[in-house]
Tab-separated table of C-alpha atoms in Angstrom:
chain	number	residue	atom	x	y	z
H	1167	UNK	CA	71.597	106.103	101.176
H	1168	UNK	CA	74.649	107.660	99.538
H	1169	UNK	CA	77.759	108.173	101.647
H	1170	UNK	CA	79.908	110.943	100.141
H	1171	UNK	CA	83.087	109.873	101.946
H	1172	UNK	CA	82.794	106.245	100.852
H	1173	UNK	CA	82.073	107.366	97.305
H	1174	UNK	CA	84.903	109.931	97.202
H	1175	UNK	CA	87.608	107.582	98.441
H	1176	UNK	CA	86.374	104.780	96.185
H	1177	UNK	CA	86.641	107.186	93.246
H	1178	UNK	CA	90.167	108.123	94.307
H	1179	UNK	CA	91.285	104.476	94.403
H	1180	UNK	CA	89.726	103.896	91.003
H	1181	UNK	CA	91.576	106.937	89.679
H	1182	UNK	CA	94.920	105.732	91.018
H	1183	UNK	CA	94.316	102.297	89.532
H	1184	UNK	CA	93.311	103.656	86.140
H	1185	UNK	CA	96.011	106.323	85.851
H	1186	UNK	CA	98.996	104.659	87.523
H	1187	UNK	CA	98.688	101.019	88.517
H	1188	UNK	CA	96.910	99.160	85.724
H	1189	UNK	CA	98.817	100.940	82.888
H	1190	UNK	CA	102.062	99.644	84.412
H	1191	UNK	CA	100.848	96.076	84.937
H	1192	UNK	CA	103.054	93.764	82.861
H	1193	UNK	CA	104.826	96.872	81.497
H	1194	UNK	CA	107.433	97.444	84.185
H	1195	UNK	CA	111.070	97.829	83.224
H	1196	UNK	CA	113.629	96.137	85.474
H	1197	UNK	CA	114.627	99.612	86.673
H	1198	UNK	CA	111.033	100.151	87.881
H	1199	UNK	CA	111.432	97.400	90.511
H	1200	UNK	CA	113.701	97.563	93.551
H	1201	UNK	CA	114.125	95.799	96.878
H	1202	UNK	CA	113.179	97.904	99.915
H	1203	UNK	CA	113.946	95.106	102.396
H	1204	UNK	CA	115.236	91.550	102.014
H	1205	UNK	CA	112.628	89.664	100.016
H	1206	UNK	CA	110.317	92.696	99.694
H	1207	UNK	CA	110.038	94.543	96.404
H	1208	UNK	CA	108.601	97.953	95.602
H	1209	UNK	CA	107.753	99.328	92.180
H	1210	UNK	CA	107.319	102.745	90.644
H	1211	UNK	CA	103.580	102.013	90.632
H	1212	UNK	CA	103.546	101.672	94.444
H	1213	UNK	CA	105.260	105.017	94.912
H	1214	UNK	CA	103.312	106.955	92.296
H	1215	UNK	CA	99.951	105.536	93.370
H	1216	UNK	CA	100.671	106.295	97.032
H	1217	UNK	CA	101.528	109.891	96.134
H	1218	UNK	CA	98.306	110.345	94.137
H	1219	UNK	CA	96.119	108.703	96.792
H	1220	UNK	CA	97.767	110.569	99.678
H	1221	UNK	CA	97.310	113.944	98.038
H	1222	UNK	CA	93.666	113.164	97.339
H	1223	UNK	CA	92.977	112.018	100.911
H	1224	UNK	CA	94.500	115.185	102.353
H	1225	UNK	CA	92.216	117.232	100.140
H	1226	UNK	CA	89.192	115.282	101.393
H	1227	UNK	CA	90.156	115.783	105.042
H	1228	UNK	CA	92.401	118.861	105.430
H	1229	UNK	CA	94.713	118.465	108.388
H	1230	UNK	CA	94.582	114.679	108.301
H	1231	UNK	CA	97.677	112.495	108.404
H	1232	UNK	CA	98.466	109.816	105.824
H	1233	UNK	CA	100.369	106.710	106.899
H	1234	UNK	CA	101.274	104.967	103.662
H	1235	UNK	CA	103.199	101.736	103.301
H	1236	UNK	CA	105.957	103.305	101.239
H	1237	UNK	CA	106.155	106.419	103.414
H	1238	UNK	CA	106.607	104.209	106.492
H	1239	UNK	CA	109.434	102.378	104.712
H	1240	UNK	CA	111.217	105.741	104.608
H	1241	UNK	CA	110.052	106.979	108.035
H	1242	UNK	CA	108.881	104.259	110.459
H	1243	UNK	CA	108.066	106.929	113.057
H	1244	UNK	CA	104.865	107.635	111.097
H	1245	UNK	CA	103.345	104.593	112.803
H	1246	UNK	CA	103.003	106.589	116.027
H	1247	UNK	CA	99.982	108.308	114.475
H	1248	UNK	CA	97.969	105.078	114.673
H	1249	UNK	CA	97.451	105.721	118.377
H	1250	UNK	CA	97.064	109.470	117.986
H	1251	UNK	CA	94.108	111.817	117.806
H	1252	UNK	CA	92.314	113.211	114.783
H	1253	UNK	CA	91.960	111.674	111.336
H	1254	UNK	CA	94.647	109.272	110.126
H	1255	UNK	CA	94.572	107.467	106.789
H	1256	UNK	CA	96.241	104.110	106.180
H	1257	UNK	CA	97.152	103.432	102.549
H	1258	UNK	CA	98.388	100.348	100.735
H	1259	UNK	CA	98.830	101.613	97.161
H	1260	UNK	CA	99.495	98.172	95.642
H	1261	UNK	CA	98.744	95.261	97.930
H	1262	UNK	CA	100.305	92.147	96.417
H	1263	UNK	CA	103.340	93.960	95.017
H	1264	UNK	CA	105.231	90.710	94.446
H	1265	UNK	CA	102.378	89.527	92.211
H	1266	UNK	CA	102.202	92.862	90.436
H	1267	UNK	CA	105.958	93.000	89.828
H	1268	UNK	CA	105.877	89.452	88.407
H	1269	UNK	CA	102.972	90.288	86.090
H	1270	UNK	CA	100.561	88.104	88.078
H	1271	UNK	CA	97.190	88.717	89.657
H	1272	UNK	CA	95.700	89.404	92.138
H	1273	UNK	CA	96.653	92.774	93.544
H	1274	UNK	CA	94.576	95.457	95.191
H	1275	UNK	CA	94.478	99.077	96.342
H	1276	UNK	CA	93.421	99.639	99.960
H	1277	UNK	CA	92.732	102.464	102.376
H	1278	UNK	CA	91.285	102.942	105.836
H	1279	UNK	CA	90.400	105.927	107.984
H	1280	UNK	CA	91.108	106.007	111.711
H	1281	UNK	CA	89.613	108.683	113.950
H	1282	UNK	CA	91.227	109.047	117.375
H	1283	UNK	CA	92.858	105.645	116.869
H	1284	UNK	CA	89.644	103.809	115.928
H	1285	UNK	CA	89.157	102.404	112.387
H	1286	UNK	CA	85.935	104.021	111.135
H	1287	UNK	CA	85.916	103.425	107.367
H	1288	UNK	CA	87.741	101.295	104.814
H	1289	UNK	CA	88.034	100.383	101.160
H	1290	UNK	CA	89.510	97.436	99.201
H	1291	UNK	CA	89.620	97.574	95.396
H	1292	UNK	CA	90.666	94.824	92.996
H	1293	UNK	CA	91.072	96.769	89.729
H	1294	UNK	CA	91.361	93.798	87.375
H	1295	UNK	CA	88.141	92.275	88.723
H	1296	UNK	CA	86.688	95.797	89.153
H	1297	UNK	CA	85.474	94.805	92.621
H	1298	UNK	CA	85.140	97.520	95.273
H	1299	UNK	CA	84.363	96.828	98.922
H	1300	UNK	CA	83.672	99.719	101.269
H	1301	UNK	CA	82.327	100.077	104.769
H	1302	UNK	CA	81.751	102.325	107.756
H	1303	UNK	CA	81.971	101.464	111.435
H	1304	UNK	CA	78.521	100.444	112.717
H	1305	UNK	CA	76.982	101.045	109.281
H	1306	UNK	CA	77.764	97.816	107.428
H	1307	UNK	CA	79.840	96.875	104.406
H	1308	UNK	CA	79.078	96.878	100.710
H	1309	UNK	CA	80.453	94.983	97.746
H	1310	UNK	CA	80.106	96.951	94.520
H	1311	UNK	CA	77.470	99.067	96.225
H	1312	UNK	CA	75.363	96.170	97.523
H	1313	UNK	CA	75.204	95.411	101.265
H	1314	UNK	CA	77.030	92.198	102.074
H	1315	UNK	CA	76.862	89.723	104.949
H	1316	UNK	CA	79.345	86.958	105.691
H	1317	UNK	CA	77.481	85.292	108.560
H	1318	UNK	CA	75.430	83.136	106.228
H	1319	UNK	CA	74.749	79.468	107.064
H	1320	UNK	CA	77.994	77.583	107.647
H	1321	UNK	CA	78.811	75.163	104.807
H	1322	UNK	CA	79.345	71.499	105.587
H	1323	UNK	CA	82.997	71.754	104.521
H	1324	UNK	CA	84.894	74.941	105.340
H	1325	UNK	CA	87.177	76.484	102.751
H	1326	UNK	CA	89.896	78.997	103.515
H	1327	UNK	CA	93.493	80.119	103.277
H	1328	UNK	CA	96.420	79.642	105.628
H	1329	UNK	CA	99.362	81.901	104.850
H	1330	UNK	CA	102.034	79.500	106.123
H	1331	UNK	CA	105.152	81.140	104.643
H	1332	UNK	CA	106.001	83.239	107.702
H	1333	UNK	CA	104.565	80.968	110.400
H	1334	UNK	CA	107.016	79.662	113.016
H	1335	UNK	CA	107.856	76.033	112.384
H	1336	UNK	CA	105.786	74.563	115.206
H	1337	UNK	CA	102.731	76.618	114.304
H	1338	UNK	CA	103.120	75.735	110.636
H	1339	UNK	CA	103.202	72.042	111.452
H	1340	UNK	CA	100.054	72.341	113.562
H	1341	UNK	CA	98.218	74.284	110.861
H	1342	UNK	CA	99.218	71.909	108.087
H	1343	UNK	CA	98.263	68.871	110.158
H	1344	UNK	CA	94.977	70.478	111.152
H	1345	UNK	CA	94.191	71.202	107.526
H	1346	UNK	CA	92.989	67.628	107.235
H	1347	UNK	CA	90.135	68.569	109.568
H	1348	UNK	CA	89.082	71.446	107.288
H	1349	UNK	CA	87.173	70.924	104.068
H	1350	UNK	CA	89.800	72.670	101.931
H	1351	UNK	CA	92.940	74.521	103.004
H	1352	UNK	CA	94.050	76.828	100.205
H	1353	UNK	CA	97.504	78.241	99.449
H	1354	UNK	CA	97.820	81.977	99.915
H	1355	UNK	CA	97.259	84.410	97.060
H	1356	UNK	CA	100.027	86.776	98.239
H	1357	UNK	CA	97.456	89.572	98.354
H	1358	UNK	CA	95.662	90.211	101.637
H	1359	UNK	CA	93.136	92.467	99.930
H	1360	UNK	CA	91.943	89.679	97.660
H	1361	UNK	CA	91.745	87.259	100.588
H	1362	UNK	CA	89.428	89.674	102.403
H	1363	UNK	CA	87.314	90.162	99.293
H	1364	UNK	CA	86.969	86.393	98.970
H	1365	UNK	CA	85.673	86.175	102.547
H	1366	UNK	CA	83.144	88.883	101.717
H	1367	UNK	CA	81.981	87.134	98.539
H	1368	UNK	CA	81.753	83.720	100.212
H	1369	UNK	CA	84.474	82.207	98.028
H	1370	UNK	CA	86.136	81.233	101.301
H	1371	UNK	CA	85.111	81.353	104.935
H	1372	UNK	CA	88.394	82.163	106.662
H	1373	UNK	CA	91.977	83.294	106.235
H	1374	UNK	CA	94.930	82.921	108.590
H	1375	UNK	CA	97.926	85.278	108.604
H	1376	UNK	CA	101.122	85.603	110.616
H	1377	UNK	CA	102.398	89.046	109.652
H	1378	UNK	CA	99.830	91.749	110.411
H	1379	UNK	CA	101.078	95.053	109.041
H	1380	UNK	CA	98.398	97.717	109.537
H	1381	UNK	CA	97.962	98.717	105.879
H	1382	UNK	CA	97.514	95.052	104.936
H	1383	UNK	CA	94.780	94.296	107.476
H	1384	UNK	CA	92.998	97.379	108.803
H	1385	UNK	CA	90.834	97.821	105.675
H	1386	UNK	CA	89.833	94.171	105.397
H	1387	UNK	CA	89.235	93.513	109.079
H	1388	UNK	CA	86.801	96.431	109.357
H	1389	UNK	CA	84.895	95.224	106.299
H	1390	UNK	CA	84.638	91.629	107.519
H	1391	UNK	CA	83.472	92.738	110.964
H	1392	UNK	CA	80.859	95.052	109.483
H	1393	UNK	CA	79.620	92.150	107.352
H	1394	UNK	CA	79.171	89.881	110.379
H	1395	UNK	CA	82.569	88.237	110.686
H	1396	UNK	CA	85.421	88.457	113.174
H	1397	UNK	CA	89.149	89.260	113.065
H	1398	UNK	CA	91.030	88.043	116.116
H	1399	UNK	CA	94.543	87.308	117.245
H	1400	UNK	CA	95.337	83.694	118.029
H	1401	UNK	CA	94.647	84.447	121.717
H	1402	UNK	CA	91.120	85.560	120.859
H	1403	UNK	CA	91.650	89.317	121.242
H	1404	UNK	CA	90.343	91.622	118.521
H	1405	UNK	CA	92.815	92.914	115.946
H	1406	UNK	CA	93.832	96.583	116.188
H	1407	UNK	CA	96.172	98.258	113.673
H	1408	UNK	CA	98.482	99.712	116.318
H	1409	UNK	CA	99.130	96.308	117.892
H	1410	UNK	CA	102.584	94.885	117.214
H	1411	UNK	CA	101.629	91.248	117.698
H	1412	UNK	CA	101.736	88.418	115.200
H	1413	UNK	CA	99.063	86.008	114.092
H	1414	UNK	CA	95.557	86.785	112.868
H	1415	UNK	CA	92.586	84.552	112.100
H	1416	UNK	CA	89.731	86.144	110.158
H	1417	UNK	CA	86.456	84.287	109.742
H	1418	UNK	CA	83.033	84.863	108.246
H	1419	UNK	CA	81.309	84.358	111.623
H	1420	UNK	CA	82.242	83.815	115.275
H	1421	UNK	CA	81.192	80.171	114.967
H	1422	UNK	CA	83.494	79.597	112.005
H	1423	UNK	CA	86.351	81.286	113.876
H	1424	UNK	CA	85.879	78.839	116.739
H	1425	UNK	CA	85.769	75.844	114.380
H	1426	UNK	CA	88.870	76.877	112.460
H	1427	UNK	CA	90.781	77.739	115.608
H	1428	UNK	CA	89.971	74.318	117.052
H	1429	UNK	CA	91.126	72.574	113.875
H	1430	UNK	CA	94.281	74.558	113.122
H	1431	UNK	CA	95.576	76.220	116.265
H	1432	UNK	CA	94.280	74.561	119.432
H	1433	UNK	CA	96.802	72.269	121.109
């Protein structure tokens, strides 16, 4: 059954990708790239895509608030809306900006809708692969319009990503040592959106993060949960976008979460 909201926001992300993001891929001038924080770059594509997406979302839900990655960089107080009432959109206009700025793939466009502080819908779009994931709370997730489940039979050898760059030293050592107990521990793709898509497609069964910025993880965690998976902090509590904690393990099923936690994080 068609869902107008899912369709409308998916169309908006496709529009931003087609009109702003993809035309600038591998065509950025040095002046189009700047550093917004030490080690973090932003491009003209991020800013222009966020403007286009934000305007479109406000038209879809008049009176709603948009909390975009680049807007928060200018006004961190916007994050207070994540625990507020009403409709709040989270937007990551170009997830994987470092890849995009370097002319590499993958990168993605992501959005999520929170109502009264609860994530209720989300979208992740990889424009180069033309892969769109969308989902509604308690209504399931789709991949290119087809319902998707992640809680399929567990493979004999698990495959997944550990984003070790920002892990504290002791945690990194544990994860790297524990990787020998996992079938295949992959390096990160520097694009959370693509990691979540790969969990949905079955290309990998888990992904581990340290930094958990809300625009990076709210869209993907809702989709994975709706498909049968879990997204939990290292202490086992469910991820919420307003939380300020660190550490997140996402897995295709509760059983896989337990197995990966035991291999990589349990002491």
